[in-house]
Amino acid sequence: MSTTAEEIYRRLHDWLLAHIRSFAIPDETTRRHFDLKRTHSLKVAEEIDRLGRALGLASRALLIARVIGLLHDAGRFEQYDRYRTYNDAASMDHGALGAAIVSSNGLLAAFDSSEAQVITQAILHHNKVALPENLSAEALFFLKLIRDADKLDIYRVVMENMAAADQALFKVLLPGNEDASEELSAILMRGDGVNYQLARNATDRLLMHVGWVFDINFRPTLRAIADRGCLETIAAALPPTPRVTQIITKARNHLAATLADGPPGLPAQS
Ligand SMILES: [Fe+2]
């Protein structure tokens, strides 16, 4: 009896939930951290499915994409359990940890070896500042897809946190009048990727999310960013300094130009 795509996905979904439950939850902070990444994992699986359908993927490719979305942050729970932080620089690379967990648990037995490699590489590289060289075209495609889906759901998290910013817990997230740092602004104006470690203040951290539009790979992702008002919501919370305004303008122009350029459903970058 052959296993359907839905059964394969369901088993991995159930594995992830059991894996999350296998860790002790000693306090409320831990519970909130785990809830955040559990919800994120499930939502990224939905986002990548939506993007995959918009790009016209066939059913097997859609299954691979959904599995990557579901498991891309499989390393987050052990990372938090061991180090009490999601900061990779202060703990370990959660992409590498996730790929190792997926391999050591034999989770990809339903996939042939090249499919399993594509999934593992996407998990391994999803959190790196830049795309690696020497990946196969197929591996690169799925890596670009997970990086887009991941960013879409992090925009959701950022926007939810901003909406809740009047609650004391999240106050730190919203910038005051501090300008963006010179170094980070220069990198964003070049359209380059930025590491979280470079962010000096709350303005920098939010501006990094603005700069993500330069690092989006597919037009349906940019369409979703525009339709959901991610850029505008974040822009409205930033102080209108010359540096900030320059970057927001560049991001708006990039979004508009890319969306206007050709039919929907084609990659934003070829
Ligand atoms: Fe991640």
Short mmCIF file of C-alpha atoms and ligand atoms in Angstrom, two decimals:
data_model
loop_
_atom_site.label_atom_id
_atom_site.label_comp_id
_atom_site.label_asym_id
_atom_site.label_seq_id
_atom_site.Cartn_x
_atom_site.Cartn_y
_atom_site.Cartn_z
CA MET A 1 0.00 0.00 0.00
CA SER A 2 1.51 3.29 -0.99
CA THR A 3 1.59 6.12 1.49
CA THR A 4 -0.11 9.28 0.33
CA ALA A 5 1.48 12.70 0.52
CA GLU A 6 -1.06 13.65 3.17
CA GLU A 7 -0.10 10.64 5.34
CA ILE A 8 3.62 11.42 4.99
CA TYR A 9 3.00 15.03 6.00
CA ARG A 10 0.69 14.06 8.87
CA ARG A 11 3.28 11.71 10.36
CA LEU A 12 5.96 14.39 10.29
CA HIS A 13 3.52 16.92 11.74
CA ASP A 14 2.71 14.50 14.58
CA TRP A 15 6.43 13.81 15.08
CA LEU A 16 7.14 17.55 15.43
CA LEU A 17 4.39 18.05 18.00
CA ALA A 18 5.61 15.03 20.01
CA HIS A 19 9.20 16.29 19.74
CA ILE A 20 8.14 19.67 21.13
CA ARG A 21 6.24 17.99 23.97
CA SER A 22 9.33 15.92 24.85
CA PHE A 23 11.03 18.98 26.37
CA ALA A 24 10.40 20.16 29.91
CA ILE A 25 8.51 23.45 30.24
CA PRO A 26 9.83 24.82 33.54
CA ASP A 27 8.27 28.27 33.31
CA GLU A 28 5.95 30.60 31.44
CA THR A 29 8.79 32.15 29.43
CA THR A 30 9.79 28.76 28.05
CA ARG A 31 6.18 27.96 27.22
CA ARG A 32 5.83 31.20 25.27
CA HIS A 33 9.07 30.62 23.40
CA PHE A 34 7.99 27.10 22.43
CA ASP A 35 4.49 28.25 21.45
CA LEU A 36 5.99 30.94 19.23
CA LYS A 37 8.11 28.46 17.25
CA ARG A 38 5.45 25.75 17.12
CA THR A 39 2.93 28.20 15.64
CA HIS A 40 5.63 29.60 13.33
CA SER A 41 6.54 26.10 12.04
CA LEU A 42 2.91 25.29 11.21
CA LYS A 43 2.29 28.67 9.60
CA VAL A 44 5.47 28.52 7.50
CA ALA A 45 4.26 25.15 6.20
CA GLU A 46 1.02 26.89 5.13
CA GLU A 47 2.87 29.86 3.61
CA ILE A 48 5.23 27.67 1.60
CA ASP A 49 2.26 25.63 0.37
CA ARG A 50 0.56 28.85 -0.79
CA LEU A 51 3.72 30.05 -2.52
CA GLY A 52 4.30 26.65 -4.10
CA ARG A 53 0.76 26.58 -5.49
CA ALA A 54 1.11 30.14 -6.81
CA LEU A 55 4.28 29.00 -8.60
CA GLY A 56 2.47 25.97 -10.04
CA LEU A 57 4.42 23.21 -8.26
CA ALA A 58 3.37 19.61 -8.87
CA SER A 59 2.10 17.54 -5.93
CA ARG A 60 5.39 15.83 -5.00
CA ALA A 61 7.23 19.16 -5.03
CA LEU A 62 4.45 20.66 -2.90
CA LEU A 63 4.90 17.85 -0.36
CA ILE A 64 8.65 18.48 -0.24
CA ALA A 65 8.02 22.20 0.22
CA ARG A 66 5.50 21.66 3.03
CA VAL A 67 7.85 19.28 4.84
CA ILE A 68 10.66 21.83 4.61
CA GLY A 69 8.32 24.48 5.99
CA LEU A 70 7.18 22.25 8.83
CA LEU A 71 10.67 21.14 9.84
CA HIS A 72 12.82 24.18 8.98
CA ASP A 73 12.96 25.23 12.64
CA ALA A 74 13.15 21.70 14.10
CA GLY A 75 16.37 22.80 15.82
CA ARG A 76 14.70 25.63 17.75
CA PHE A 77 13.35 23.50 20.61
CA GLU A 78 16.60 21.77 21.50
CA GLN A 79 18.39 25.11 21.01
CA TYR A 80 16.12 26.81 23.56
CA ASP A 81 16.20 23.82 25.90
CA ARG A 82 20.00 23.87 25.98
CA TYR A 83 20.77 27.60 25.83
CA ARG A 84 17.55 29.45 26.84
CA THR A 85 17.85 31.67 23.77
CA TYR A 86 17.00 31.76 20.07
CA ASN A 87 20.06 33.88 19.37
CA ASP A 88 22.26 31.69 17.16
CA ALA A 89 25.36 33.82 17.78
CA ALA A 90 25.00 33.28 21.54
CA SER A 91 24.20 29.57 21.25
CA MET A 92 24.42 27.54 18.06
CA ASP A 93 23.35 27.53 14.42
CA HIS A 94 19.71 26.35 14.56
CA GLY A 95 19.68 25.48 10.84
CA ALA A 96 22.55 23.03 11.32
CA LEU A 97 20.96 21.66 14.49
CA GLY A 98 17.61 21.18 12.73
CA ALA A 99 19.21 19.36 9.80
CA ALA A 100 21.06 17.07 12.24
CA ILE A 101 17.86 16.33 14.20
CA VAL A 102 15.93 15.49 11.04
CA SER A 103 18.71 13.12 9.92
CA SER A 104 19.33 11.45 13.26
CA ASN A 105 15.62 10.74 13.75
CA GLY A 106 15.32 9.11 10.33
CA LEU A 107 12.42 11.41 9.47
CA LEU A 108 12.90 11.34 5.71
CA ALA A 109 12.50 7.60 5.06
CA ALA A 110 9.50 8.28 2.78
CA PHE A 111 11.74 10.29 0.43
CA ASP A 112 14.38 9.08 -2.00
CA SER A 113 17.95 10.16 -1.32
CA SER A 114 17.97 13.18 -3.64
CA GLU A 115 14.66 14.45 -2.19
CA ALA A 116 15.98 13.91 1.34
CA GLN A 117 19.09 15.87 0.45
CA VAL A 118 17.06 18.78 -0.92
CA ILE A 119 15.00 18.89 2.30
CA THR A 120 18.04 18.66 4.57
CA GLN A 121 19.95 21.34 2.68
CA ALA A 122 16.99 23.72 2.78
CA ILE A 123 16.76 23.29 6.57
CA LEU A 124 20.52 23.65 6.98
CA HIS A 125 20.82 26.87 4.95
CA HIS A 126 17.45 28.57 5.61
CA ASN A 127 18.90 30.89 8.26
CA LYS A 128 22.18 31.94 6.64
CA VAL A 129 22.78 35.56 5.64
CA ALA A 130 23.55 34.60 2.03
CA LEU A 131 22.66 31.72 -0.27
CA PRO A 132 25.41 29.09 -0.49
CA GLU A 133 27.16 28.35 -3.74
CA ASN A 134 27.35 24.87 -5.26
CA LEU A 135 23.79 23.72 -4.49
CA SER A 136 21.89 21.88 -7.22
CA ALA A 137 19.28 23.95 -9.06
CA GLU A 138 16.55 21.98 -7.31
CA ALA A 139 18.03 22.42 -3.83
CA LEU A 140 18.49 26.12 -4.51
CA PHE A 141 14.87 26.47 -5.59
CA PHE A 142 13.51 24.94 -2.37
CA LEU A 143 15.99 26.91 -0.28
CA LYS A 144 14.76 30.16 -1.88
CA LEU A 145 11.18 29.07 -1.26
CA ILE A 146 11.67 28.38 2.47
CA ARG A 147 13.56 31.64 2.94
CA ASP A 148 10.58 33.51 1.44
CA ALA A 149 7.96 31.60 3.44
CA ASP A 150 9.96 32.06 6.66
CA LYS A 151 10.18 35.83 6.12
CA LEU A 152 6.45 36.07 5.38
CA ASP A 153 5.56 34.49 8.70
CA ILE A 154 8.15 36.52 10.62
CA TYR A 155 6.47 39.62 9.18
CA ARG A 156 3.28 38.32 10.82
CA VAL A 157 5.07 37.94 14.16
CA VAL A 158 6.65 41.40 13.92
CA MET A 159 3.32 43.02 13.03
CA GLU A 160 1.51 41.22 15.87
CA ASN A 161 4.18 42.34 18.32
CA MET A 162 3.94 45.90 17.05
CA ALA A 163 0.16 45.87 17.49
CA ALA A 164 0.66 44.68 21.07
CA ALA A 165 3.39 47.21 21.77
CA ASP A 166 1.30 49.15 24.26
CA GLN A 167 1.62 46.13 26.54
CA ALA A 168 4.73 46.65 28.61
CA LEU A 169 6.21 43.32 27.59
CA PHE A 170 6.74 44.39 23.98
CA LYS A 171 7.58 48.06 24.49
CA VAL A 172 11.22 47.50 23.75
CA LEU A 173 10.34 46.49 20.21
CA LEU A 174 9.20 49.92 19.02
CA PRO A 175 11.87 52.46 18.18
CA GLY A 176 11.90 55.96 19.60
CA ASN A 177 13.65 58.68 17.64
CA GLU A 178 17.03 56.97 17.42
CA ASP A 179 18.42 57.02 13.92
CA ALA A 180 19.52 53.90 12.08
CA SER A 181 23.21 53.12 12.42
CA GLU A 182 25.44 54.23 9.57
CA GLU A 183 26.85 50.75 8.94
CA LEU A 184 23.49 49.00 8.73
CA SER A 185 22.00 51.74 6.52
CA ALA A 186 24.90 51.46 4.10
CA ILE A 187 24.46 47.68 3.81
CA LEU A 188 20.71 48.00 3.24
CA MET A 189 21.20 50.73 0.63
CA ARG A 190 23.47 48.36 -1.27
CA GLY A 191 20.63 45.81 -1.08
CA ASP A 192 22.84 43.32 0.78
CA GLY A 193 21.76 40.84 3.45
CA VAL A 194 22.19 41.85 7.07
CA ASN A 195 23.02 39.79 10.11
CA TYR A 196 20.99 40.45 13.29
CA GLN A 197 24.27 41.05 15.11
CA LEU A 198 24.72 44.29 13.20
CA ALA A 199 21.55 45.87 14.56
CA ARG A 200 22.47 48.50 17.15
CA ASN A 201 18.99 49.63 18.25
CA ALA A 202 15.26 49.11 17.72
CA THR A 203 15.28 51.26 14.56
CA ASP A 204 17.99 49.03 13.07
CA ARG A 205 16.06 45.88 13.95
CA LEU A 206 12.86 47.07 12.26
CA LEU A 207 14.78 48.47 9.28
CA MET A 208 16.29 45.03 8.73
CA HIS A 209 12.78 43.75 8.18
CA VAL A 210 12.23 46.56 5.67
CA GLY A 211 15.44 45.46 3.92
CA TRP A 212 14.12 41.92 3.59
CA VAL A 213 12.19 42.93 0.49
CA PHE A 214 15.56 43.04 -1.33
CA ASP A 215 16.15 39.41 -0.35
CA ILE A 216 12.80 37.98 -1.54
CA ASN A 217 13.06 35.42 -4.30
CA PHE A 218 9.57 35.02 -5.76
CA ARG A 219 6.93 37.42 -6.96
CA PRO A 220 4.02 35.80 -5.03
CA THR A 221 5.96 36.50 -1.82
CA LEU A 222 6.30 40.18 -2.72
CA ARG A 223 2.60 40.19 -3.66
CA ALA A 224 1.73 38.90 -0.16
CA ILE A 225 4.04 41.45 1.49
CA ALA A 226 2.29 44.23 -0.45
CA ASP A 227 -1.24 42.90 0.11
CA ARG A 228 -0.69 42.48 3.86
CA GLY A 229 0.87 45.93 4.23
CA CYS A 230 3.99 44.56 5.94
CA LEU A 231 6.30 47.26 4.63
CA GLU A 232 3.89 50.12 5.36
CA THR A 233 3.07 48.91 8.88
CA ILE A 234 6.75 48.76 9.76
CA ALA A 235 7.54 52.04 7.97
CA ALA A 236 4.85 53.85 10.01
CA ALA A 237 6.62 52.90 13.25
CA LEU A 238 10.04 54.18 12.20
CA PRO A 239 11.36 57.70 12.86
CA PRO A 240 11.45 59.75 9.60
CA THR A 241 15.18 60.45 9.60
CA PRO A 242 16.96 60.87 6.24
CA ARG A 243 18.64 57.45 6.51
CA VAL A 244 15.40 55.68 7.40
CA THR A 245 13.40 57.49 4.72
CA GLN A 246 15.99 56.68 2.07
CA ILE A 247 15.81 52.94 2.82
CA ILE A 248 12.00 52.85 3.02
CA THR A 249 11.78 54.66 -0.33
CA LYS A 250 14.20 52.20 -1.90
CA ALA A 251 12.20 49.26 -0.51
CA ARG A 252 8.87 50.71 -1.73
CA ASN A 253 10.31 51.31 -5.19
CA HIS A 254 11.75 47.80 -5.32
CA LEU A 255 8.43 46.26 -4.30
CA ALA A 256 6.44 48.32 -6.83
CA ALA A 257 8.90 47.75 -9.68
CA THR A 258 9.14 44.00 -9.10
CA LEU A 259 5.38 43.58 -8.89
CA ALA A 260 4.83 45.63 -12.05
CA ASP A 261 7.46 43.73 -13.97
CA GLY A 262 5.85 40.83 -15.82
CA PRO A 263 3.07 38.32 -15.10
CA PRO A 264 2.37 37.06 -11.58
CA GLY A 265 3.72 33.68 -10.59
CA LEU A 266 7.16 34.11 -12.08
CA PRO A 267 10.20 34.28 -9.86
CA ALA A 268 11.07 37.80 -8.73
CA GLN A 269 14.66 37.00 -9.61
CA SER A 270 15.74 34.76 -12.41
FE FE B 1 14.74 29.41 11.42
#
